[in-house]
CSV table of C-alpha atoms and ligand atoms in Angstrom, one decimal:
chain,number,residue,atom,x,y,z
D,1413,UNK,CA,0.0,0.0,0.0
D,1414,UNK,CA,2.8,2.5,1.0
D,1415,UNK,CA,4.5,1.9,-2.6
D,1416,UNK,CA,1.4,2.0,-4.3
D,1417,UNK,CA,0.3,5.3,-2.5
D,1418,UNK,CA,4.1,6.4,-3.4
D,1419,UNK,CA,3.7,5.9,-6.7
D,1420,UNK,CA,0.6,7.7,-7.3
D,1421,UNK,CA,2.4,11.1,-5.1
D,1422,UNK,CA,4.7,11.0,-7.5
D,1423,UNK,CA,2.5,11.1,-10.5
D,1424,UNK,CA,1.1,14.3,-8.9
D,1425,UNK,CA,4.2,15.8,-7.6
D,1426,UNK,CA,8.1,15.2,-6.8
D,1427,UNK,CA,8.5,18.2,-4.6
D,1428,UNK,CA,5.6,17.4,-2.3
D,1429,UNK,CA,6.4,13.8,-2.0
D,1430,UNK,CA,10.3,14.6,-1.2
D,1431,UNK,CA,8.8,16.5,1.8
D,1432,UNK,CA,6.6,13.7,2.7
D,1433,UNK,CA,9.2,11.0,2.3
D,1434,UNK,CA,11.4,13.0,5.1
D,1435,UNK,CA,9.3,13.7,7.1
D,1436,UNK,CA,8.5,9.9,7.4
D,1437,UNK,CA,12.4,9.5,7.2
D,1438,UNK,CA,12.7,11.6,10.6
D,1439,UNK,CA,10.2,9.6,12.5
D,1440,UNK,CA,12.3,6.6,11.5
D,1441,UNK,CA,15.4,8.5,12.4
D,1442,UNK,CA,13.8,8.9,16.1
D,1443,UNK,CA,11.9,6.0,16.5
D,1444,UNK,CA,16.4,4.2,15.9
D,1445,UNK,CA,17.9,7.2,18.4
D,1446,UNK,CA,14.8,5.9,21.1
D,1447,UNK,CA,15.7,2.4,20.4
D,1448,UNK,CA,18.8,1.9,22.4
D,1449,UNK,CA,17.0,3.7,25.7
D,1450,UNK,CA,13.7,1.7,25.0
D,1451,UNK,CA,15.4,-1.5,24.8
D,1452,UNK,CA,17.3,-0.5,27.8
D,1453,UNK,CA,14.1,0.2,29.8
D,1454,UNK,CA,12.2,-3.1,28.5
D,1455,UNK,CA,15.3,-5.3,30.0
D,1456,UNK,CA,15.8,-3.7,32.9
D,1457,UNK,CA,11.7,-4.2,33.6
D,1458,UNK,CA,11.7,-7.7,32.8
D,1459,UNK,CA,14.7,-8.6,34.9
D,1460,UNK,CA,12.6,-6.8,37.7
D,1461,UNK,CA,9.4,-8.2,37.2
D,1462,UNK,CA,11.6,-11.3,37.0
D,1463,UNK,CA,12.8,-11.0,40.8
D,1464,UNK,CA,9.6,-10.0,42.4
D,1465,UNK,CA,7.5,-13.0,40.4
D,1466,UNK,CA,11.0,-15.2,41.6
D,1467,UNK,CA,10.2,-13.4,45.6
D,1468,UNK,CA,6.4,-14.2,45.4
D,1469,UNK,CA,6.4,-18.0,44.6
D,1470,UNK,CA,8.9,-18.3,46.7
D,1471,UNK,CA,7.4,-16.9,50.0
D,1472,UNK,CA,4.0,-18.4,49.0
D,1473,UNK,CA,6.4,-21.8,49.1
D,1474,UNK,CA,8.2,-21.0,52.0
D,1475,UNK,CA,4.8,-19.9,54.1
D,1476,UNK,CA,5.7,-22.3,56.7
D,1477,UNK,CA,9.0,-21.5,58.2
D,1478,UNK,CA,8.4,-17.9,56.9
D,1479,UNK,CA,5.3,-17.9,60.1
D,1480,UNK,CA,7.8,-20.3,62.5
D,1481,UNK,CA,10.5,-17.8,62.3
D,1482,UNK,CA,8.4,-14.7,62.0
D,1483,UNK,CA,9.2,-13.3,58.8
D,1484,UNK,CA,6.2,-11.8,57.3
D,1485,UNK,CA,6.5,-8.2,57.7
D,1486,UNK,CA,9.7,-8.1,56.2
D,1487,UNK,CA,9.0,-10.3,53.4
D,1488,UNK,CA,6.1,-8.2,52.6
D,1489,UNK,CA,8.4,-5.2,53.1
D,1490,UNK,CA,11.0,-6.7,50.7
D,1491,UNK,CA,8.1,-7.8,48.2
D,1492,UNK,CA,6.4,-4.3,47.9
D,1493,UNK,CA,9.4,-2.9,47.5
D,1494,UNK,CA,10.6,-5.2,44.5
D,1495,UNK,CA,6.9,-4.5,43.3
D,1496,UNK,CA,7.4,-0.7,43.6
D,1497,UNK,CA,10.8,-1.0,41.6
D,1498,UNK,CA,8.6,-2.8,38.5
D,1499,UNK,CA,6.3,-0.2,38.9
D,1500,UNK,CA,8.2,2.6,38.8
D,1501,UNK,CA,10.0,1.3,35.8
D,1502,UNK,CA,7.0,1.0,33.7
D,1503,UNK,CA,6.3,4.8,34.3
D,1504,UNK,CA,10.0,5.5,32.9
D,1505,UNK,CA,9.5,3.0,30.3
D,1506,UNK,CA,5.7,4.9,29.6
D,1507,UNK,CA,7.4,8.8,29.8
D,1508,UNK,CA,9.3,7.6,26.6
D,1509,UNK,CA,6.6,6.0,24.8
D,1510,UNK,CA,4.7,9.0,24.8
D,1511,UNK,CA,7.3,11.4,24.1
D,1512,UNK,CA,7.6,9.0,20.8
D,1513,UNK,CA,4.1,9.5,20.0
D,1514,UNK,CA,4.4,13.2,20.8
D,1515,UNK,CA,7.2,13.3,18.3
D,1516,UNK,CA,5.9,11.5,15.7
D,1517,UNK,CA,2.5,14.2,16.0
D,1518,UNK,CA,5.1,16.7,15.4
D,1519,UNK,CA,6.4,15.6,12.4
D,1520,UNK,CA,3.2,14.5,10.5
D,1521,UNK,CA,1.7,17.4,11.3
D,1522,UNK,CA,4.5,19.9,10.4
D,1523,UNK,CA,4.8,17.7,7.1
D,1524,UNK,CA,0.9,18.1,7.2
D,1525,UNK,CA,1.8,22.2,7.1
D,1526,UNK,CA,4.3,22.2,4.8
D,1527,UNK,CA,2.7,20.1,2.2
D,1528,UNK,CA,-0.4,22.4,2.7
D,1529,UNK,CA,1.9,25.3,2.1
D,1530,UNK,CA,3.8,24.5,-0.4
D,1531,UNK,CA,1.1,22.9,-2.3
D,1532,UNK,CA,-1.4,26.1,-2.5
D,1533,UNK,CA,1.8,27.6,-3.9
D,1534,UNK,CA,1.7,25.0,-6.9
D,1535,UNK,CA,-2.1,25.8,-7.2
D,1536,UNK,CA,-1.9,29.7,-7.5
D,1537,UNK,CA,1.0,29.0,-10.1
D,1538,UNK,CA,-1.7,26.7,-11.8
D,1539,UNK,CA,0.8,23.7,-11.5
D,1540,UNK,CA,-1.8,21.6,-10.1
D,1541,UNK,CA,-5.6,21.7,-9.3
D,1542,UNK,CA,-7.2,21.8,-5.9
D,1543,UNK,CA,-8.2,18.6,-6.6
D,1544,UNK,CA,-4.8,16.8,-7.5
D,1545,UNK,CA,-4.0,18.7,-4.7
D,1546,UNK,CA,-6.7,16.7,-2.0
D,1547,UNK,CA,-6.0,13.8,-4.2
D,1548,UNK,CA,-2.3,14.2,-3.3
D,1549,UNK,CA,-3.0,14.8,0.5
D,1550,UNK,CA,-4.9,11.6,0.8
D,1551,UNK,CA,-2.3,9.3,-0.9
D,1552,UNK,CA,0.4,11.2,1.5
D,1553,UNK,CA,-1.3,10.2,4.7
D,1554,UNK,CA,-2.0,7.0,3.5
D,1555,UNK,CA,1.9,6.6,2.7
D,1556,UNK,CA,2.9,8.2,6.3
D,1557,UNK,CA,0.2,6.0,8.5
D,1558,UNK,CA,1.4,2.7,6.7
D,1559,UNK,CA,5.2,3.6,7.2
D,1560,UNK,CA,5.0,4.8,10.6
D,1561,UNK,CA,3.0,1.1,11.0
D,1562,UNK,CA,6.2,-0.2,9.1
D,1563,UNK,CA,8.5,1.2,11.4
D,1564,UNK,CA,7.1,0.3,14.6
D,1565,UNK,CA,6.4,-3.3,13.5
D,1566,UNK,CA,10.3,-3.3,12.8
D,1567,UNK,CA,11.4,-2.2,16.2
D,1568,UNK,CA,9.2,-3.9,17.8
D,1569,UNK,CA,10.7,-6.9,15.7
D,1570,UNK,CA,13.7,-6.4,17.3
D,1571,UNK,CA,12.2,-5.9,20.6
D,1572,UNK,CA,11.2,-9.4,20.5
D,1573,UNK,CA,14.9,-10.5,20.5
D,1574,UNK,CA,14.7,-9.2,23.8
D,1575,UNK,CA,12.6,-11.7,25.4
D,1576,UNK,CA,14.4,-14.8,23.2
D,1577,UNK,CA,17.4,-14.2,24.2
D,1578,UNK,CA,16.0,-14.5,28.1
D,1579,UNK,CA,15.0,-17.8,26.8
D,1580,UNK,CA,18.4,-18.6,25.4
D,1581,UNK,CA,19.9,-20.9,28.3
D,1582,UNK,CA,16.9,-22.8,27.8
D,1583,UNK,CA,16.4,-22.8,24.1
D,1584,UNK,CA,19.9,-23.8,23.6
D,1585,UNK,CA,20.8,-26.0,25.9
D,1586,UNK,CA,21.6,-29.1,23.6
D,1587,UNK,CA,18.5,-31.7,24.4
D,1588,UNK,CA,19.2,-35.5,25.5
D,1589,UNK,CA,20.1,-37.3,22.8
D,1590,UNK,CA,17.0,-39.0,21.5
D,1591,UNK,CA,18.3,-42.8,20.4
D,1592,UNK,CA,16.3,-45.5,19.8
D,1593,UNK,CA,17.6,-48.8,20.9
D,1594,UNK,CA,16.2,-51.2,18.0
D,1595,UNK,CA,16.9,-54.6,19.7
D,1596,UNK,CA,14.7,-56.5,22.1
D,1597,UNK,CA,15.4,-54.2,25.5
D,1598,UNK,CA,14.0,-57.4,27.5
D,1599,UNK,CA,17.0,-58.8,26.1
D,1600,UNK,CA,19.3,-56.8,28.2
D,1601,UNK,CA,20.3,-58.3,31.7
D,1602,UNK,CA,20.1,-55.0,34.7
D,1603,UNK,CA,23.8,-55.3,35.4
D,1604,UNK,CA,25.5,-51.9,36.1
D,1605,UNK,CA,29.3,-50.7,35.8
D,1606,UNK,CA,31.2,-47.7,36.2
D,1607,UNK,CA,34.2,-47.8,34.2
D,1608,UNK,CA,37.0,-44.9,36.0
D,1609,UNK,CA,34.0,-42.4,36.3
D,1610,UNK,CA,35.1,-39.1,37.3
D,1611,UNK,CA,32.7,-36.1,38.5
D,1612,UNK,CA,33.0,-32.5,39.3
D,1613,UNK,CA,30.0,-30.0,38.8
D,1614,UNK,CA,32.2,-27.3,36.8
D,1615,UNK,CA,35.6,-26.9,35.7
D,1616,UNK,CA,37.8,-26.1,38.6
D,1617,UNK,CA,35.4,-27.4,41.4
D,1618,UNK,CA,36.6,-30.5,43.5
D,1619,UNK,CA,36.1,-33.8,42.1
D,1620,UNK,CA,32.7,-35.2,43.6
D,1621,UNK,CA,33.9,-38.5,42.2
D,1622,UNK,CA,37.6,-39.1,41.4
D,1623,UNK,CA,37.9,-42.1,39.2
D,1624,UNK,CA,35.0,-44.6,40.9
D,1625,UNK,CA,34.7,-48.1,39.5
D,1626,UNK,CA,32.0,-50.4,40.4
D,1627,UNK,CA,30.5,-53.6,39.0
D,1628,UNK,CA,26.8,-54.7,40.0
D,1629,UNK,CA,25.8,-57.5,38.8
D,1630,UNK,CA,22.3,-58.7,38.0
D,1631,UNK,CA,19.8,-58.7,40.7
D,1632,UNK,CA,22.5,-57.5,43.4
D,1633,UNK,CA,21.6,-55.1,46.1
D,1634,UNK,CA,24.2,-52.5,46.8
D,1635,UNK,CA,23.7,-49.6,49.8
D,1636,UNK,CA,25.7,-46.5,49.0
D,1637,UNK,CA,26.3,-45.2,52.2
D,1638,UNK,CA,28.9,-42.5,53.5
D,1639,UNK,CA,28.7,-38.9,55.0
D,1640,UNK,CA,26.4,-35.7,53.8
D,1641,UNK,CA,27.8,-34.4,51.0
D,1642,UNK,CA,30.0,-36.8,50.1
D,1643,UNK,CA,28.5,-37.3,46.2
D,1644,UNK,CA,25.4,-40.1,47.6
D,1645,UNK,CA,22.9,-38.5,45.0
D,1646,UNK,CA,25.6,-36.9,42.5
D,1647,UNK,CA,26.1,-41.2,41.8
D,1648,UNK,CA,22.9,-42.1,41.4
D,1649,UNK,CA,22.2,-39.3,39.0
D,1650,UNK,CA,24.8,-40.2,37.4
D,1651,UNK,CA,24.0,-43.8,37.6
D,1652,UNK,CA,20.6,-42.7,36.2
D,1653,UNK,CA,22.0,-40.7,33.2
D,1654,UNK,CA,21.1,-37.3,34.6
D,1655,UNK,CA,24.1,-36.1,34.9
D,1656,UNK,CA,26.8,-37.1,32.5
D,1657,UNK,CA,30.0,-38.4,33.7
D,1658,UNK,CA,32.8,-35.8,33.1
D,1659,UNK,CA,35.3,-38.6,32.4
D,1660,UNK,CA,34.4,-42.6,32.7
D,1661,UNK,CA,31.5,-44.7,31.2
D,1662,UNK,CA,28.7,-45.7,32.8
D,1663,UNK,CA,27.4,-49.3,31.5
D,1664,UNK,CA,24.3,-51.8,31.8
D,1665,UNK,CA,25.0,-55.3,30.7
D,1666,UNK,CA,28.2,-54.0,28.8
D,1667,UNK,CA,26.6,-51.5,26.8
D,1668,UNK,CA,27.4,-47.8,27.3
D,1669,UNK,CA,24.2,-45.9,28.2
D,1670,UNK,CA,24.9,-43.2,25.8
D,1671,UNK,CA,25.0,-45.5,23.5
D,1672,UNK,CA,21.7,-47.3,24.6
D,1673,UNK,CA,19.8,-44.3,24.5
D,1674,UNK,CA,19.0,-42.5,27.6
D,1675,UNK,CA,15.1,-42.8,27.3
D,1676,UNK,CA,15.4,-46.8,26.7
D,1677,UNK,CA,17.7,-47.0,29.6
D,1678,UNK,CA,15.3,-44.9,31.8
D,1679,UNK,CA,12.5,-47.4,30.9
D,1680,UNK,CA,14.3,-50.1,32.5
D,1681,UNK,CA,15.1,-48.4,35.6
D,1682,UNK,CA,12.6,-47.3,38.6
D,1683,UNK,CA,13.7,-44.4,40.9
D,1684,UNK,CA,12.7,-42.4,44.2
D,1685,UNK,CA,15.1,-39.4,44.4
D,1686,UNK,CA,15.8,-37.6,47.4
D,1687,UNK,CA,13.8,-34.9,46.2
D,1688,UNK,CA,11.3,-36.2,44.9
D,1689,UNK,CA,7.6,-35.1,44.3
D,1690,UNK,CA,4.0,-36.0,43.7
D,1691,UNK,CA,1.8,-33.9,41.4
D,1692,UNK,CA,-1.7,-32.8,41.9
D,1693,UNK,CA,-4.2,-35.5,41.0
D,1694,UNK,CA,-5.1,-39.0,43.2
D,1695,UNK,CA,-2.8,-41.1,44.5
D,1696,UNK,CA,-4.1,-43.8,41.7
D,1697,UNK,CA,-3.0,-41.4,39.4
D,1698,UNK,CA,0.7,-40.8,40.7
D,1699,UNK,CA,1.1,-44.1,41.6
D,1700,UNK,CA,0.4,-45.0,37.8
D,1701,UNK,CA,2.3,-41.6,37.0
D,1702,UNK,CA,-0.9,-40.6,35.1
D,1703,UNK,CA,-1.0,-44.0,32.8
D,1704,UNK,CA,-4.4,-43.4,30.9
D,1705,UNK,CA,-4.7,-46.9,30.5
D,1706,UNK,CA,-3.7,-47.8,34.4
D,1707,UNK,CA,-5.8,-50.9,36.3
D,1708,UNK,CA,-6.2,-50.8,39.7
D,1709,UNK,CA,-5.1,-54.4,40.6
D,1710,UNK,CA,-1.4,-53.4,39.5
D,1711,UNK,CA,-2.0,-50.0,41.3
D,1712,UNK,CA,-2.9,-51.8,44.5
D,1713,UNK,CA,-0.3,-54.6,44.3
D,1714,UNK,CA,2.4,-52.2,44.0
D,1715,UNK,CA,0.9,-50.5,46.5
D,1716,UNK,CA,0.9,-53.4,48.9
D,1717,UNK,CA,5.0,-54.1,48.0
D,1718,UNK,CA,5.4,-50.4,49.1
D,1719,UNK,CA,3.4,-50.8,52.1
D,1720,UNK,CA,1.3,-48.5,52.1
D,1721,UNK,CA,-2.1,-50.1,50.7
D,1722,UNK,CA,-4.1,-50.6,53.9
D,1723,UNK,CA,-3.5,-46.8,54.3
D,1724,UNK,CA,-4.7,-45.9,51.4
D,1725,UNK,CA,-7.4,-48.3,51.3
D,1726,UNK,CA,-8.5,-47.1,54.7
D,1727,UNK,CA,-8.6,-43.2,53.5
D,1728,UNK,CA,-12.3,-42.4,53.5
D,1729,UNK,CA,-12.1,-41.8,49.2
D,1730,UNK,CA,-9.2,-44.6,48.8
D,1731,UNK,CA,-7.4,-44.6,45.7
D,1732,UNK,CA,-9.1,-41.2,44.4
D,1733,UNK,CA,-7.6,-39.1,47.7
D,1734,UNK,CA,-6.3,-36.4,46.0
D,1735,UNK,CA,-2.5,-35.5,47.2
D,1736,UNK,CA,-2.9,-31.6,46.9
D,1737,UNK,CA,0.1,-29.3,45.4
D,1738,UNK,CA,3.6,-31.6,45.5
D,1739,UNK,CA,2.0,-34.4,47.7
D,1740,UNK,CA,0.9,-31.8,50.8
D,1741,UNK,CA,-1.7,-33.5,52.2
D,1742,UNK,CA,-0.1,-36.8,53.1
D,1743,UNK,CA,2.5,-37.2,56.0
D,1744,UNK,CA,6.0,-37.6,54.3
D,1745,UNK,CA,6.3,-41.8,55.5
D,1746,UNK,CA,3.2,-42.0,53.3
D,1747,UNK,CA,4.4,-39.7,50.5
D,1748,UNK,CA,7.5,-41.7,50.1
D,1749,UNK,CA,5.9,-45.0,50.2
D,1750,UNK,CA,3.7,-43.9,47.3
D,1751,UNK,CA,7.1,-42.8,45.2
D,1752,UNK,CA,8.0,-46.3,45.9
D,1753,UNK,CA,5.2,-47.7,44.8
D,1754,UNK,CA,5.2,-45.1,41.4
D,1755,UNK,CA,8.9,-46.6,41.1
D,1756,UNK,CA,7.7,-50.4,41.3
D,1757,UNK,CA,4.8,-49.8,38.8
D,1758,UNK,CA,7.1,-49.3,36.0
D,1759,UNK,CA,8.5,-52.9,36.8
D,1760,UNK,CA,11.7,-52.1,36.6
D,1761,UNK,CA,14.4,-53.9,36.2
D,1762,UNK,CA,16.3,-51.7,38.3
D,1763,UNK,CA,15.6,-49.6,41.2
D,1764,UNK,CA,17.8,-46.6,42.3
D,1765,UNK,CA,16.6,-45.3,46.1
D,1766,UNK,CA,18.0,-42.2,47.3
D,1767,UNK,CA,16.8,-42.4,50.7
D,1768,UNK,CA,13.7,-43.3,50.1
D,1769,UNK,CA,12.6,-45.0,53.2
D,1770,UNK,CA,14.0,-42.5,55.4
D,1771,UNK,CA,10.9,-41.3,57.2
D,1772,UNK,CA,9.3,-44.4,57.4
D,1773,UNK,CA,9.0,-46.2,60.9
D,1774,UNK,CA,11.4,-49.1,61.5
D,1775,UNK,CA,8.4,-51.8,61.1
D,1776,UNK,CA,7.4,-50.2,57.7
D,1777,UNK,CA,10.5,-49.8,56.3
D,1778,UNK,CA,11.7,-53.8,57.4
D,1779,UNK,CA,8.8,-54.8,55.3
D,1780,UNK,CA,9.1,-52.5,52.3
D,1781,UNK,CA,12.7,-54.3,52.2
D,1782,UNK,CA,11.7,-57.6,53.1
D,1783,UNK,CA,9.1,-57.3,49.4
D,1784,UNK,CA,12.0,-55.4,47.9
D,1785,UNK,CA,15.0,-57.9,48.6
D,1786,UNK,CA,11.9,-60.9,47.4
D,1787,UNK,CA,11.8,-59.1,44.1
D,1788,UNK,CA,14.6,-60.3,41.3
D,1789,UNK,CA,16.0,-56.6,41.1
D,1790,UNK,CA,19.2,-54.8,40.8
D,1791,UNK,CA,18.9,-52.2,43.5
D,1792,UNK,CA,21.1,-49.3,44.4
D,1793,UNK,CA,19.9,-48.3,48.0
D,1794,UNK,CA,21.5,-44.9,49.5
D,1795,UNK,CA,20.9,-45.6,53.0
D,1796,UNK,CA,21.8,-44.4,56.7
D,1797,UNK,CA,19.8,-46.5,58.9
D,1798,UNK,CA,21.4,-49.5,60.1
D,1799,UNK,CA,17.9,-52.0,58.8
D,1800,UNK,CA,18.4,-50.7,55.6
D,1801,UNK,CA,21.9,-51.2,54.9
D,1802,UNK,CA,21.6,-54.9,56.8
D,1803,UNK,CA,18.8,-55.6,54.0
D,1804,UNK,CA,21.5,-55.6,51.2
D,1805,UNK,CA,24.0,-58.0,49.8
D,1806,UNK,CA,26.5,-55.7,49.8
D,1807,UNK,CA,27.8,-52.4,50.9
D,1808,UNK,CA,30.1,-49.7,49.4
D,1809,UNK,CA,31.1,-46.4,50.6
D,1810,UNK,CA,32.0,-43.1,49.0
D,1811,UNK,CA,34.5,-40.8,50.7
D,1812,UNK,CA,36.8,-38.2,49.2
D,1813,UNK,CA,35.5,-38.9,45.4
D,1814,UNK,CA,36.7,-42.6,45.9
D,1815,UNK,CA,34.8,-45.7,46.7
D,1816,UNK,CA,35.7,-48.4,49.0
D,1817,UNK,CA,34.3,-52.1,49.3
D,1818,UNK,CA,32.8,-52.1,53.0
D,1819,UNK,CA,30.9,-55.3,52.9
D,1820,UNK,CA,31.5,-57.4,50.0
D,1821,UNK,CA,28.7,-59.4,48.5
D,1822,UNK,CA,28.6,-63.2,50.2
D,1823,UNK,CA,30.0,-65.6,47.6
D,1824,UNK,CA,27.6,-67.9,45.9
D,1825,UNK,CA,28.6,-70.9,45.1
C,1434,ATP,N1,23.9,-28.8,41.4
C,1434,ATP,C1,25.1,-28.7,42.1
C,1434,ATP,N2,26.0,-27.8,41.7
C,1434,ATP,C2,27.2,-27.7,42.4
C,1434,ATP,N3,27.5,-28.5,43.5
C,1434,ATP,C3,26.6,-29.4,43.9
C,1434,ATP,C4,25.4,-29.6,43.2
C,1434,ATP,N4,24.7,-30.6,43.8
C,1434,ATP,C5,25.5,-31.0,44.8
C,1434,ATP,N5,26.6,-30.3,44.8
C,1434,ATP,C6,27.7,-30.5,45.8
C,1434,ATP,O1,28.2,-31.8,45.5
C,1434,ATP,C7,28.5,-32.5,46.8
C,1434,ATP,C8,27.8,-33.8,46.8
C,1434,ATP,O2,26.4,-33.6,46.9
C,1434,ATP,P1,25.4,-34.8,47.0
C,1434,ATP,O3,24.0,-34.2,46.9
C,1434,ATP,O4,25.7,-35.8,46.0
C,1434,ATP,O5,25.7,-35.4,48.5
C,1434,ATP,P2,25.0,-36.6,49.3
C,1434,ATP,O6,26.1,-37.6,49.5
C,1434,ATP,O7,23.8,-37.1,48.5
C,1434,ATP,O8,24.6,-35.9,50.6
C,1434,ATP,P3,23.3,-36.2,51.6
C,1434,ATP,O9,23.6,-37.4,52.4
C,1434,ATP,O10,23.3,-35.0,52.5
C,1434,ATP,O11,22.1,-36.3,50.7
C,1434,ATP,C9,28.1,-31.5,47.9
C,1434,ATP,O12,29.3,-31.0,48.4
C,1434,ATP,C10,27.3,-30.5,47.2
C,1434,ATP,O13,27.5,-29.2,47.8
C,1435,MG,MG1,21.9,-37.0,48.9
């Protein structure tokens, strides 16, 4: 439309369209010079509406020990203020939008003027009618509304780079390696080894793990004890492909799990993490991790390995008790217990337990192990109770990056 409505301005005259292509040439020019300070002001705004959404979720998370250690005035305090800050930024950001629009009033309507001006000129001197003249006029503001439009489409084009490149660490963060195993995984017997692993969570951080090497074989139970901190979880995620080894190979029956593909590895292994969740929805549904197709006899018999059935059962909706947000509305013995029976509906071949029994009380947790040791499983238990660690055929410990053989497995002859 703007070249059309060009075109025709120029049929009528060159010197009134010069004035109306600089005048839409200045607005351009400003719109660039504001750019820089606009762009500024959007950032700065989202990194602060950032922070106070970041504060916000977070006290509405932290509610609980916010009220024990009586914290809520100055949360608030600290919250209105970050609120204040976004506000006060959208008034800068809204002083230079309208000095824009001010600006670009201005100009059309000084160009408005001139082409007025100069344009009666041409008519007395009987270089054009009043009518090429209107005609003229009406194909110029046509030509300066769709540019202006132009314009602010195109910095608001760039504007848009603002927010992707927010998104960047996420966007281009390289994504698991999608593999697809094409044999038979049934085929493939749950024995693990670490091959000289090495860890450390950046370059020149401590080694977590300083060349580890461990061979589980088939339906073995290991406990990974040793103290806080010492890299308990950092192995199992890395034992579960969730963290990458920096140098070593993790294996399962001889096959490097890169190589397996992480997601056909994943579906042989069942885990509770230390921090681990439920979502909102019943407990059949977490236990089945949302399986549209889930029955409740294999619910309920997993449920009965993790002992925890005759509580659930005995919950005055049963299976359909909704959790609430994260799992809030059960007591943590029972939360974990239905982790380890979302672990054990997978039927794994493998389970990885990062302290997952540690809230449970000692009779509970003797028969969770009692089903678990029953059940032909490779299990990697991270323990610190004494019934726990007892319950498996072997023990090994992690201190200073470097694992040590506390209780072999008994020899089976
Ligand atoms: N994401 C991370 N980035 C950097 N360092 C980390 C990270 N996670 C853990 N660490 C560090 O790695 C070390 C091992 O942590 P890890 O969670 O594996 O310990 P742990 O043996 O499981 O301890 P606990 O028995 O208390 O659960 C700790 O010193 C911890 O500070
Ligand atoms: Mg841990």
């Amino acid at each position: 439309m703007a070249l059309l409505a060009l075109g025709m301005m120029l049929m009528y005259s060159a010197e009134l369209t010069l004035i109306v292509v600089i005048s839409v040439a200045l607005y351009a020019a400003l719109r660039w010079i504001f750019y820089q300070p606009l762009r500024i002001a959007s950032q700065e705004r989202l990194i602060l509406a950032a922070k106070e959404n970041t504060h916000f979720v977070e006290t509405v998370r932290a509610i609980v020990p916010l009220k024990l250690f009586g914290r809520e005035t100055e949360r608030k305090a600290r919250w209105q203020n970050l609120k204040q800050d976004v506000v006060n930024r959208d008034a800068r950001t809204e002083k230079l939008t309208i000095l824009i629009k001010a600006a670009n009033s201005t100009i059309i309507g000084l160009q408005g003027l001139i082409v007025f001006y100069i344009g009666a000129g041409l008519v007395l001197r009987n270089a054009l009618t009043v009518g090429m003249l209107m005609a003229f006029i009406s194909y110029a503001a046509t030509f300066a509304g769709r540019m202006v439009s132009l314009v602010d489409m195109l910095i608001n084009l760039k504007m848009l780079g603002l927010h992707a490149e927010r998104l960047s660490d996420i966007v281009l963060e390289p994504a698991e390696p999608t593999i697809t195993w094409e044999s038979d995984l049934s085929r493939i017997s749950p024995s693990i080894t670490l091959r000289d692993v090495k860890f450390r969570y950046a370059d020149g951080e401590p080694w977590i793990l300083d060349g580890v090497n461990l061979h589980i074989p088939a339906g073995q139970s290991v406990a990974l004890v040793g103290p806080s901190g010492c890299g308990k979880t950092t192995m199992c995620k890395i034992l579960l492909g969730l963290l990458a080894p920096t140098e070593g190979e993790v294996m399962v029956d001889g096959i490097p799990i890169r190589q397996l593909g992480l997601q056909a590895y994943r579906k042989l292994v069942g885990t509770v993490m230390q921090d681990d969740v439920l979502l909102a929805g019943s407990i059949i549904d977490n236990i089945s991790f949302f399986d549209s197709r889930c029955e409740y006899a294999g619910v309920a018999r997993c449920a009965r390995l993790a002992a925890v059935h005759e509580e659930i059962a005995a919950m005055p909706m049963g299976y359909q008790t909704l959790v609430g947000d994260m799992g809030s509305s059960l007591s943590g013995g029972q939360k974990q217990r239905i982790l380890l029976a979302r672990a054990l509906y997978k039927s794994p071949k493998v389970l990885a337990l990062d302290e997952a029994t540690s809230h449970l009380d000692i009779q509970n947790e003797q028969l969770v192990n009692a089903a678990l040791s029953a059940m032909a499983l490779t299990r990697i238990m991270v323990a610190h109770r004494p019934e726990t660690i007892n319950s498996a055929d072997r023990v090994v410990g992690i201190n200073g990056g470097k694992m040590h053989e506390l209780r072999p497995a008994p020899l089976v002859i």
